[in-house]
Coordinates of C-alpha atoms and ligand atoms in Angstrom, one line a residue:
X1476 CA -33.5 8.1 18.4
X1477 CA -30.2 6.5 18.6
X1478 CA -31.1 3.2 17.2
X1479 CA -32.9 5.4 14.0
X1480 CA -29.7 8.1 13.5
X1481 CA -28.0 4.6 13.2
X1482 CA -30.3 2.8 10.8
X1483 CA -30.0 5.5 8.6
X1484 CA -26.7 6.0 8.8
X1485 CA -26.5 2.7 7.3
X1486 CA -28.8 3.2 4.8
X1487 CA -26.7 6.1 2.9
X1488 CA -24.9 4.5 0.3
X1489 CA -21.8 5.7 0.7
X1490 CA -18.1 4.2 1.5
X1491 CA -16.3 4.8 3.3
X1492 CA -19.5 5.3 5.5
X1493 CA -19.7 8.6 7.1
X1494 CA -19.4 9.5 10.5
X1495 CA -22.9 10.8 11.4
X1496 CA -25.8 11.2 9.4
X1497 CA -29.1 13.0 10.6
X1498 CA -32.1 13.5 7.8
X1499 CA -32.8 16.4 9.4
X1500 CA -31.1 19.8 8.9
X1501 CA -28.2 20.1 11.3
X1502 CA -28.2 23.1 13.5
X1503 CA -24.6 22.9 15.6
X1504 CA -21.6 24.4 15.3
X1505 CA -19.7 22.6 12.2
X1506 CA -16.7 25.1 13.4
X1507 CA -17.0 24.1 17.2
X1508 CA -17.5 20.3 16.1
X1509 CA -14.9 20.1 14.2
X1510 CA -12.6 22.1 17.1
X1511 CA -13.0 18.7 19.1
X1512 CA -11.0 16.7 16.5
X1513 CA -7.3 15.8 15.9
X1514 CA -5.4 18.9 14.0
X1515 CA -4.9 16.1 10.8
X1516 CA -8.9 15.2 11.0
X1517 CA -9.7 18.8 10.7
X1518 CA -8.0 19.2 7.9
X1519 CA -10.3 16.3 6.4
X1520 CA -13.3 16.8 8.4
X1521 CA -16.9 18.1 6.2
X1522 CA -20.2 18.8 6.4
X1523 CA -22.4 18.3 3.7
X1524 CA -25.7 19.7 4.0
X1525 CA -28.3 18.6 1.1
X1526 CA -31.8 20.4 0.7
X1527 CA -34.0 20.0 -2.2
X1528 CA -31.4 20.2 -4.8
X1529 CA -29.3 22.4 -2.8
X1530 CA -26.3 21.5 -1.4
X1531 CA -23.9 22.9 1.0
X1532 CA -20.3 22.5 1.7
X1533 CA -19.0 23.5 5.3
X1534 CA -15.2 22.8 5.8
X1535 CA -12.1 24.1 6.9
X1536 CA -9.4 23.3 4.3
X1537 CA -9.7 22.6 0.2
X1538 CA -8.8 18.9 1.5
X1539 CA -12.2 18.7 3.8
X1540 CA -14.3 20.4 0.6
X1541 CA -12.5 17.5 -1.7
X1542 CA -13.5 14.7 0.5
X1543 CA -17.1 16.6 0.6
X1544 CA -17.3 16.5 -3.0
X1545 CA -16.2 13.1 -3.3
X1546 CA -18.8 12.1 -1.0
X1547 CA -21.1 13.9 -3.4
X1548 CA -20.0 12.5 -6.4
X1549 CA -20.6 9.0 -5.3
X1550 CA -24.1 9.9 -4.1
X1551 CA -24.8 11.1 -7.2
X1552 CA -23.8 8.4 -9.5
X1553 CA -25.0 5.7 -7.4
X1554 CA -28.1 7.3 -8.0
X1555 CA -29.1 8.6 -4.7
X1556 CA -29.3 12.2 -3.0
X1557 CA -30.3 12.1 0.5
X1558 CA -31.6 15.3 2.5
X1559 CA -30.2 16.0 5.6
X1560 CA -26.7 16.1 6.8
X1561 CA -23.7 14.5 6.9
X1562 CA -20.3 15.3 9.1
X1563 CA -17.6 13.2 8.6
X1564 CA -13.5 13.2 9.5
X1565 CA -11.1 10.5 9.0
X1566 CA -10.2 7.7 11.9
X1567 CA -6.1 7.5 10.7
X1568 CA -4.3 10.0 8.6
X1569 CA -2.8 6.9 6.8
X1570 CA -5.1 5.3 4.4
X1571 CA -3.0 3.4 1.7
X1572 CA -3.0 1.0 -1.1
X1573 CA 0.5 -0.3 -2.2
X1574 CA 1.3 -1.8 -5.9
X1575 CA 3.9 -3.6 -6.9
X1576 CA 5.1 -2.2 -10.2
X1577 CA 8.4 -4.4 -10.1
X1578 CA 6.7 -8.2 -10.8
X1579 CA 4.4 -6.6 -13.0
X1580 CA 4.9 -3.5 -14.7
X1581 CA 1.2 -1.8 -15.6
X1582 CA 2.1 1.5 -16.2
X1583 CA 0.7 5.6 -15.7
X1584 CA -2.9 4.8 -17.0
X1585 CA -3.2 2.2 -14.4
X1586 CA -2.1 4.1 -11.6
X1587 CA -3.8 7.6 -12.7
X1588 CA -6.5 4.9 -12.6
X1589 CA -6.2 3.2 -9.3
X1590 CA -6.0 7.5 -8.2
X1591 CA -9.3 8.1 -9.2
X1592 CA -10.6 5.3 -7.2
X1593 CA -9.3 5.5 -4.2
X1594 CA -10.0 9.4 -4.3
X1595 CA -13.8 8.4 -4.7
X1596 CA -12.7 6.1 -1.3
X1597 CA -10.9 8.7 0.6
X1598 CA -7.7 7.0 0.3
X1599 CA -4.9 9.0 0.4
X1600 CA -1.5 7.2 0.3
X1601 CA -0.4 5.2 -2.7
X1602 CA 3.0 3.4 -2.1
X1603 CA 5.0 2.5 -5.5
X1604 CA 6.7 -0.3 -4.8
X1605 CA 9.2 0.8 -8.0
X1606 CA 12.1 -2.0 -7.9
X1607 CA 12.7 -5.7 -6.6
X1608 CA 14.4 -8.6 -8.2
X1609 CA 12.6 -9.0 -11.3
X1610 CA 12.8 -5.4 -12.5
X1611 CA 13.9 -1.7 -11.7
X1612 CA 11.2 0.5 -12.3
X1613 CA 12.4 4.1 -12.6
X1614 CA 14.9 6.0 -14.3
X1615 CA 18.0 7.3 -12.7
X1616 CA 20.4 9.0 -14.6
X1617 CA 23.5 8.4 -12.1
X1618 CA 22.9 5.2 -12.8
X1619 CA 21.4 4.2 -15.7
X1620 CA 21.6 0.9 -16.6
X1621 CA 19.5 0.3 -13.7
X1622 CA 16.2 0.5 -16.3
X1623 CA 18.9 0.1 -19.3
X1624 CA 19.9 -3.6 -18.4
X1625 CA 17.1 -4.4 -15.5
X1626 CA 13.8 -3.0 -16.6
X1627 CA 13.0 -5.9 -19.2
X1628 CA 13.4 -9.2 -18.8
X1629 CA 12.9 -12.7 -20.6
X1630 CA 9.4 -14.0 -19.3
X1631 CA 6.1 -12.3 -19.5
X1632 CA 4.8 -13.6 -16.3
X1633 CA 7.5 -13.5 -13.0
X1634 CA 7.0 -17.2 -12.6
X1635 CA 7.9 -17.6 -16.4
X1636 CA 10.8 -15.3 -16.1
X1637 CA 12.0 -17.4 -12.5
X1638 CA 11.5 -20.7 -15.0
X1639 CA 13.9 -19.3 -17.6
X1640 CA 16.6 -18.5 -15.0
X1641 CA 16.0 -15.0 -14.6
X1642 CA 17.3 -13.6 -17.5
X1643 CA 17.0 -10.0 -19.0
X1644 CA 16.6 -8.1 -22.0
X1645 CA 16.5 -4.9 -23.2
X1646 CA 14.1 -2.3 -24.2
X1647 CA 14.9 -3.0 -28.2
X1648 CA 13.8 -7.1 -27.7
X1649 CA 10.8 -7.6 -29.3
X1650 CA 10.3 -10.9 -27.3
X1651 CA 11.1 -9.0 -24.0
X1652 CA 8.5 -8.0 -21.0
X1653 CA 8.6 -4.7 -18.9
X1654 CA 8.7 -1.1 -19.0
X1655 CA 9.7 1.6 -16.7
X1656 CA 8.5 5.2 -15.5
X1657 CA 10.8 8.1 -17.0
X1658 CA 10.9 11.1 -14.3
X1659 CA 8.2 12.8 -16.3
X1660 CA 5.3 10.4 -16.0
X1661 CA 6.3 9.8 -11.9
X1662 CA 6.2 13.6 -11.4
X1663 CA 3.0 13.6 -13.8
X1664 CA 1.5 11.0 -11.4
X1665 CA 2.3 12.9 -8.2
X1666 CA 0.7 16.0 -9.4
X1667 CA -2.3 14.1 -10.9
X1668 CA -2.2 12.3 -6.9
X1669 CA -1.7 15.2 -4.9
X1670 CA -4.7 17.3 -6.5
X1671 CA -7.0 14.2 -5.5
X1672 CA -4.9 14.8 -2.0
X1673 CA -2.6 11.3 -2.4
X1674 CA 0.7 11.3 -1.3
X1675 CA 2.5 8.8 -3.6
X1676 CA 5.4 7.3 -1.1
X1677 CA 8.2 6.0 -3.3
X1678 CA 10.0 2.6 -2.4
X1679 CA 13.2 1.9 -3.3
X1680 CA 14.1 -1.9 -2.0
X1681 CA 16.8 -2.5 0.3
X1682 CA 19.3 -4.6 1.2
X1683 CA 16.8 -8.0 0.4
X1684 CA 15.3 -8.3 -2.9
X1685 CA 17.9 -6.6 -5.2
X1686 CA 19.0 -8.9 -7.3
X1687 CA 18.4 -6.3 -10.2
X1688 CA 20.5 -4.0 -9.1
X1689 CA 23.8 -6.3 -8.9
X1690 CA 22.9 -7.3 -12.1
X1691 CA 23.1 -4.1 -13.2
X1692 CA 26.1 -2.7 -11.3
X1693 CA 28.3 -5.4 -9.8
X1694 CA 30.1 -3.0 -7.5
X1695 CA 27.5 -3.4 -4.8
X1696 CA 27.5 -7.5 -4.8
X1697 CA 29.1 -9.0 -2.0
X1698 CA 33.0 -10.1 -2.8
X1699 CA 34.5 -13.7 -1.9
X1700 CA 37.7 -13.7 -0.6
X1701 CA 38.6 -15.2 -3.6
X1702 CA 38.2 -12.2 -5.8
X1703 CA 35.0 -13.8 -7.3
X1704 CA 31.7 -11.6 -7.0
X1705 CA 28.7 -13.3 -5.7
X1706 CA 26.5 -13.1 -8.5
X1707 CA 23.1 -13.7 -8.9
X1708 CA 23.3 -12.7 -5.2
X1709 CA 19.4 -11.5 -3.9
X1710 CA 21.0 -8.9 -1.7
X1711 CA 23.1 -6.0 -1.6
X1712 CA 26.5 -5.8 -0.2
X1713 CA 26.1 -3.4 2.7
X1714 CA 30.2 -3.6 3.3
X1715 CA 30.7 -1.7 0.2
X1716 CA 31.1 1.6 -0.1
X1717 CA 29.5 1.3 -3.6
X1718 CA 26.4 0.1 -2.2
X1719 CA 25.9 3.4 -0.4
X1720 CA 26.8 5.7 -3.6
X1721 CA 24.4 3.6 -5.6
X1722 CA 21.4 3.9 -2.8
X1723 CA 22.0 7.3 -2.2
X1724 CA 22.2 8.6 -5.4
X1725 CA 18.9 6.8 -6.0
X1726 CA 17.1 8.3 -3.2
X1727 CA 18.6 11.6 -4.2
X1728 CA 16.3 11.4 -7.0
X1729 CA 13.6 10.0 -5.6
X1730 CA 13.2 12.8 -3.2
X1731 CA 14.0 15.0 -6.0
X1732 CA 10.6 13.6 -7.6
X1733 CA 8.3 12.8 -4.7
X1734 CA 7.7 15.3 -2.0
X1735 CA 6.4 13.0 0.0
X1736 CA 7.7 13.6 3.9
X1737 CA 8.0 9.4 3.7
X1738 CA 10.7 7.5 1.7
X1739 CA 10.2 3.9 1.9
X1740 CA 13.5 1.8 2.4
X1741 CA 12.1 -1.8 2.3
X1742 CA 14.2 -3.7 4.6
X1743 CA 12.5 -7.3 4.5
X1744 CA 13.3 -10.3 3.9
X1745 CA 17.5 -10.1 3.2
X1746 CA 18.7 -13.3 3.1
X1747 CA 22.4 -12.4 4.4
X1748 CA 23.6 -15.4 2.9
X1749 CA 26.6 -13.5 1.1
X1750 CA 27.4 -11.2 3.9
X1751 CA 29.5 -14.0 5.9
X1752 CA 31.7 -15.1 2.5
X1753 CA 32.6 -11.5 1.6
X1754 CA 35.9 -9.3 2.3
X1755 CA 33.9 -5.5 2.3
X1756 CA 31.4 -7.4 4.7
X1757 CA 34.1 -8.6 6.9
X1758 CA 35.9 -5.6 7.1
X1759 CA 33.0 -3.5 7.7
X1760 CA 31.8 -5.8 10.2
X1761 CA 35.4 -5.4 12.0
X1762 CA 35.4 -1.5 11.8
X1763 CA 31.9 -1.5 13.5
X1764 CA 32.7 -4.3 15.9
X1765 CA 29.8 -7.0 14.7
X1766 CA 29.9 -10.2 15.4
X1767 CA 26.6 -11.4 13.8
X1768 CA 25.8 -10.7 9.8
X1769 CA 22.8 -9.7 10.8
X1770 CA 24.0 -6.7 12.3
X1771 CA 25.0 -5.2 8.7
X1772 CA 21.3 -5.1 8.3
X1773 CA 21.0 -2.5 10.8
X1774 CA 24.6 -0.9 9.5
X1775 CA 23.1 -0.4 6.4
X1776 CA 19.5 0.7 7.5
X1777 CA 20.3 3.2 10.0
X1778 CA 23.1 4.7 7.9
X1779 CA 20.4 5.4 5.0
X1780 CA 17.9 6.5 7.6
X1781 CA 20.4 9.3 8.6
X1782 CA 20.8 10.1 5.0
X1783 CA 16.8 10.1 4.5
X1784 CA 16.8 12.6 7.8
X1785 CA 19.4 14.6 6.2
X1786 CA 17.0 15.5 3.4
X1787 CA 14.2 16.7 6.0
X1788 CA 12.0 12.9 4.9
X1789 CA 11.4 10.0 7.1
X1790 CA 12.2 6.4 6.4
X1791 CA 9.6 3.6 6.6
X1792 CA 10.6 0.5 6.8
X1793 CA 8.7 -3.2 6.9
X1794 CA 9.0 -4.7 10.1
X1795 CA 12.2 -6.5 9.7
X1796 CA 13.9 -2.9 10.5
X1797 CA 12.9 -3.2 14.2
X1798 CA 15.0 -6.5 14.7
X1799 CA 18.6 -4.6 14.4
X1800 CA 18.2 -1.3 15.5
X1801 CA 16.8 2.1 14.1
X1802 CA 16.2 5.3 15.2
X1803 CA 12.4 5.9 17.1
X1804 CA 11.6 8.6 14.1
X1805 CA 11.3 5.8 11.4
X1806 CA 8.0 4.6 10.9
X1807 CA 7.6 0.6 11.0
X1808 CA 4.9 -1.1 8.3
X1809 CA 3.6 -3.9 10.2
X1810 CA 3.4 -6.8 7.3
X1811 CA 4.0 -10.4 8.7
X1812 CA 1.2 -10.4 10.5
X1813 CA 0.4 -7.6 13.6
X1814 CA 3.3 -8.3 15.9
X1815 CA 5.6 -6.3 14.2
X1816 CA 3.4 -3.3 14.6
X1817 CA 2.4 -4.1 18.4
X1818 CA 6.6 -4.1 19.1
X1819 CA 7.3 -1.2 17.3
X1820 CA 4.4 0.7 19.4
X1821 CA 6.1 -0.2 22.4
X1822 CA 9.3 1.0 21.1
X1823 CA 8.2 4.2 20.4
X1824 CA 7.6 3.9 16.4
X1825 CA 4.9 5.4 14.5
X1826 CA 3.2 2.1 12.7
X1827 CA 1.3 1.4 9.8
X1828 CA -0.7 -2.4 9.8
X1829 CA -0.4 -4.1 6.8
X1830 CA -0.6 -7.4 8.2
X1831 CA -0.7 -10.1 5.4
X1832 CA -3.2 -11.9 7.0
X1833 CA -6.0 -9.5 5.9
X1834 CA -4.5 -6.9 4.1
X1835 CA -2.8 -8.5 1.0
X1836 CA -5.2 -8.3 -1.9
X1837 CA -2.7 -10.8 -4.0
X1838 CA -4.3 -13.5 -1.6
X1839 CA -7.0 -15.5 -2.5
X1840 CA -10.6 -13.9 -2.0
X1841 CA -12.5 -17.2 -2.8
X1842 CA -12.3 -20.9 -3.4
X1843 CA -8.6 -21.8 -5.0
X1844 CA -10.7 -23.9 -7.6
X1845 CA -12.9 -20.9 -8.9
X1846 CA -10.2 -18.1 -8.7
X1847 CA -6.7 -17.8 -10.8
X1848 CA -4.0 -18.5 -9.2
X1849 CA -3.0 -16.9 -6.0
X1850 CA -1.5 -17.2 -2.5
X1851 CA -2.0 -17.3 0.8
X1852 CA -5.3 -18.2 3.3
X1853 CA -8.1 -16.8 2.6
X1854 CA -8.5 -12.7 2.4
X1855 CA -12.2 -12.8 1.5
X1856 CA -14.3 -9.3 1.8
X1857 CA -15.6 -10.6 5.1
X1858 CA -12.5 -11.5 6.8
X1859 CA -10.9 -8.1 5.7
X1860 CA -13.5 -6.4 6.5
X1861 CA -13.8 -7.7 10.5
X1862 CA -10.1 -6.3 10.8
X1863 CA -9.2 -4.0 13.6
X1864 CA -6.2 -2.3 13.3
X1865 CA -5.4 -1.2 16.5
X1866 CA -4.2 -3.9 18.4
X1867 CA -4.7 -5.1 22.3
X1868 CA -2.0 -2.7 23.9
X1869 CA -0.7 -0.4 20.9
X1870 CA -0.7 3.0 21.4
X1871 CA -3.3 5.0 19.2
X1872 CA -1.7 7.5 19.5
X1873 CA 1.6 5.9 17.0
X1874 CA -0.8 4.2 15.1
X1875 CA -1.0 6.4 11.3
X1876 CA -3.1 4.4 9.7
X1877 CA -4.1 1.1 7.8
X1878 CA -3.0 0.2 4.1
X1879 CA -3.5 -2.8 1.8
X1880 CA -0.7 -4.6 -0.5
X1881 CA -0.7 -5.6 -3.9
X1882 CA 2.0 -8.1 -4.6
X1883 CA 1.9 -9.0 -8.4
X1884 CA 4.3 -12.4 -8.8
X1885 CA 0.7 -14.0 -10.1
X1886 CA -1.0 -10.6 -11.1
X1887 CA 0.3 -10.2 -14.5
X1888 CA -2.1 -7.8 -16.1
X1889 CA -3.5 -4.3 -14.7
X1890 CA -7.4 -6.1 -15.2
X1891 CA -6.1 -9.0 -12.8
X1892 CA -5.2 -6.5 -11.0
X1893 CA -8.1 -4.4 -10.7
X1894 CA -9.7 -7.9 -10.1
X1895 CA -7.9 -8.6 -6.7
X1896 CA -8.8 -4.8 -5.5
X1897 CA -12.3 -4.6 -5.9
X1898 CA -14.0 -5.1 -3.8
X1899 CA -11.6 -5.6 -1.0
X1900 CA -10.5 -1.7 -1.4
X1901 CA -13.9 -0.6 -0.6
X1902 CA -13.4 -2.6 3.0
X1903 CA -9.8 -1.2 3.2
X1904 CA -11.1 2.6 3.1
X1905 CA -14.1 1.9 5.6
X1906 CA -11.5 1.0 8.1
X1907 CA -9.4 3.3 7.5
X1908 CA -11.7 6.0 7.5
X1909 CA -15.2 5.0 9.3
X1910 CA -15.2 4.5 13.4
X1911 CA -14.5 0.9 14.5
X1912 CA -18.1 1.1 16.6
X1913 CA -19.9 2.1 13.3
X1914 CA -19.1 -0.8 11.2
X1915 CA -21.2 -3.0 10.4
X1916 CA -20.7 -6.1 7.7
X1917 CA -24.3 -6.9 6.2
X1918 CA -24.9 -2.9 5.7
X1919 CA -21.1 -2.5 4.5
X1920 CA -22.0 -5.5 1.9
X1921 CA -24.9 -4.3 0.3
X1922 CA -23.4 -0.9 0.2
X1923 CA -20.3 -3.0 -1.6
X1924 CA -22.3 -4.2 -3.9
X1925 CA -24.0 -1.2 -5.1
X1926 CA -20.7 0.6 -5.9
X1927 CA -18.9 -2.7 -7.5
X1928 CA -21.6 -2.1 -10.5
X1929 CA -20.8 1.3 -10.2
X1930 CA -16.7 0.4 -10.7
X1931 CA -17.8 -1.9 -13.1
X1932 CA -19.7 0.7 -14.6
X1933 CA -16.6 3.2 -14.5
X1934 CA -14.5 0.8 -16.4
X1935 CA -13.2 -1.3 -13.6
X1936 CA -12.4 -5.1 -13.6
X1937 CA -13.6 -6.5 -10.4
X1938 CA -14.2 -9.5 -8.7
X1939 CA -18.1 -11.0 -8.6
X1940 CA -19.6 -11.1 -5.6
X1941 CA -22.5 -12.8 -6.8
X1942 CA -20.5 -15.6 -7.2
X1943 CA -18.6 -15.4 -3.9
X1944 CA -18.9 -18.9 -2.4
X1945 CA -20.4 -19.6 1.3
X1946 CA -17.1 -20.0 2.5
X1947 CA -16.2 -16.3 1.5
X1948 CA -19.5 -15.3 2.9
X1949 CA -18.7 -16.6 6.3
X1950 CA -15.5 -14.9 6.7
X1951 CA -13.5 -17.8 7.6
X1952 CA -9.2 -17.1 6.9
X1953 CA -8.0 -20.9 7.0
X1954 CA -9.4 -22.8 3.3
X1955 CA -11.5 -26.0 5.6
X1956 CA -11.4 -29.6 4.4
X1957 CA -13.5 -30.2 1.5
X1958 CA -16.5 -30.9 2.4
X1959 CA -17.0 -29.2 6.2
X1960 CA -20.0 -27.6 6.4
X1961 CA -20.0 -23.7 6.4
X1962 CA -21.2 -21.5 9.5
X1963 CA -23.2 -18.8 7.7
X1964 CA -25.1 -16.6 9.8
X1965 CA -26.2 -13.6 7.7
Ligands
LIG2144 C1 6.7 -8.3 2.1 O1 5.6 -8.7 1.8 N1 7.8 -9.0 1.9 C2 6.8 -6.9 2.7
LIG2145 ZN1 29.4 -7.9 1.2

């Protein structure tokens, strides 16, 4: 009986794939099942009970009947309706996709677009990565020139615009590239998210990859003793006082537009390389009693986390935050690689895994020679599939959830975009929603390949996996000598 509730499981269509499945009418409890769950899965948690062509909808919240009829709706248009029952919850509250709007800018269609999908996958985070060094992204009116001298630049592509120097334009330039999101649309998106239950967490980039934002207002760049500002600096100065007006100010809006109860601060990847030649960092770092740059990392982190608090939000961070200190309530986003999220567990911090080795969709998903241009080792369907977020030793407990990246340096269109998410998104939602015991890859693939024609047939660029080369197929990361043969054992 166990082997055949399993088999069938597997044979619905559907992903992410569903809890439990039974052909037969189901006669417990759905109140008293779902009583057994975490109070965030009930909110989720369904049953779908399909007789005939009758169909019933058991659940606790609107959210649980919208995953329901999600489930439904992809039934339906992949062509199948199966009798019986199905009862399904989610495995992490966090189930996220993030895009970077800053490299490339693809604009509200896109995302509204990207919504839909990952509604029909019971995704339910999209993180806007709105502003980095080769554009700012929304409109603030404290400080507008932000968009007004940042948000177009002088290169099509990011690599064209790094070859030319990295110069900008503005909006009037016929030969300029870019685009921003007025309030409007960003509060147009939210709505149009949060009735398909997505939070859209807003990040504003901080103190690393900012070179925009000195550009724009050269108060926050780090000072030599000379007098001379470091410009073309990649960070932020986080001696000034200017900084902090400038940041907060921003987030001020950003909270004003987003709900969300997360504000994402960034945090990676500061090079510090101004901080040591400047007189506001020197000062501050007297005042505080520092005796390593590094330390104004922290300064500047925990400062804008107390801000963040102030407003009644919580920061996340990427995992650099854990290396200078920040308070246990910020929530750490595991990204180079899973140790970040294993040491922020132990700390005490709430983690999301978003480890680049399987979870960034800007990384190749087949042979270098047969895809365009990418980075990274290998993120075929396979490989991301086969990953387990909870690592040896974390605490499950602090573990919200799972979410892929979509870095766009080399993703300059919204179709290569859709290109590098699909299929790999439909392996993303199965483990974020789906039990770790019930997946499966073979089932998962056919399953993956039934609803790629259905994107396709939605209007989705995707990636072919009729095409996908035995290499993909085996689920190797590392790219082999050409030439090794291929372990292949489906
Ligand atoms: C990152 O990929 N730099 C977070
Ligand atoms: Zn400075």
């Amino acid at each position: 009986m166990r082997f055949l509730i399993l088999f069938l499981t597997a044979a619905i269509g559907l992903i992410p794939a569903p809890v439990k499945y039974t052909p037969e009418k189901d006669r417990t409890s759905f109140k008293k099942a779902v009583a057994q769950l975490e109070p965030w899965q009930q909110q989720e948690a369904y049953r779908l009970t399909i007789r005939g062509k009758r169909v019933k909808i058991e659940a606790l919240t609107p959210e649980g009947r919208f995953r329901a009829q999600k489930s439904l709706e992809q039934l339906q248009m992949l062509g199948e309706l199966p009798q019986g029952t199905i009862f399904d919850y989610p495995r992490f509250r966090h189930r996220g996709l993030m895009i970077d709007e800053s490299r490339s800018f693809k604009g509200l269609a896109f995302l509204k677009k990207q919504v839909d999908a990952m509604a029909l996958l019971k995704l339910n985070v999209l993180h806007l990565h709105l502003d980095d060094s080769a554009g700012w992204r929304i409109e603030s009116e404290a400080y507008p020139d932000l968009t007004g001298k940042t948000a177009f630049r002088i290169g099509r592509t990011y690599h064209e615009w790094e070859a030319g120097r990295y110069r900008f334009t503005t909006a009037d330039d016929p030969t300029g590239y870019g685009g921003y999101y007025t309030r409007e649309e960003l509060k147009e998106l939210v709505a149009y998210a949060a009735q398909r239950y997505i939070t859209v967490i807003p990040e504003i980039e901080m103190p690393g990859h900012s070179m925009e934002v000195g550009y724009a207002y050269p108060q926050v760049l780090c000072e030599h003793p000379n007098g001379r500002l470091h410009t073309g600096a990649w960070d932020l100065c986080p001696g000034s006082e200017a900084t902090y007006r400038l940041l907060e100010a921003v987030l001020e809006e950003v909270m004003d537009i987003f709900p969300s109860p997360f504000i994402h601060i960034g945090g990676d990847e500061a090079t510090m390389k101004t901080w040591s030649q400047c007189v506001h960092c020197a000062r501050r770092m007297e005042e505080e009693g520092y005796t390593d740059v590094k330390e104004l990392q922290g300064y500047l982190v925990r400062r804008i986390e107390r801000f963040v608090a102030a407003h009644g939000r919580r920061i996340i961070g990427w995992d650099e935050i854990l290396e200078t200190g920040v308070p246990e309530q910020a929530v750490v986003q595991s990204w180079r690689g899973i140790a970040g999220g294993i040491q922020a567990s132990a700390a005490g911090h709430e983690v999301i895994m978003s480890p680049n080795s399987h979870c960034y969709y800007n990384y190749y998903q087949d042979l270098i020679r047969k895809e365009p241009k990418a980075v990274g080792e290998l993120v075929s369907l396979r490989f991301t599939y086969g990953y387990e977020p909870l690592a040896p030793g974390m605490d499950p407990a602090l573990l919200r959830g799972v979410q892929a990246n979509l870095w766009t340096e080399l993703i300059p269109t919204p179709e290569h975009a859709e290109y590098m998410l699909y299929p790999r998104l439909f392996a993303l939602a199965e483990t974020a929603w789906t039990p770790a015991a019930q997946k499966e890859y073979k089932g998962f693939r056919k399953r993956a390949r039934a609803l790629l024609d259905l994107f396709r047939s939605l209007g989705y660029n995707t990636f072919d996996m009729d095409t996908e080369s035995d290499l993909a197929r085996s689920g190797l990361q590392r790219f082999p000598p050409e030439g090794t043969p291929i372990p292949l054992d489906e």
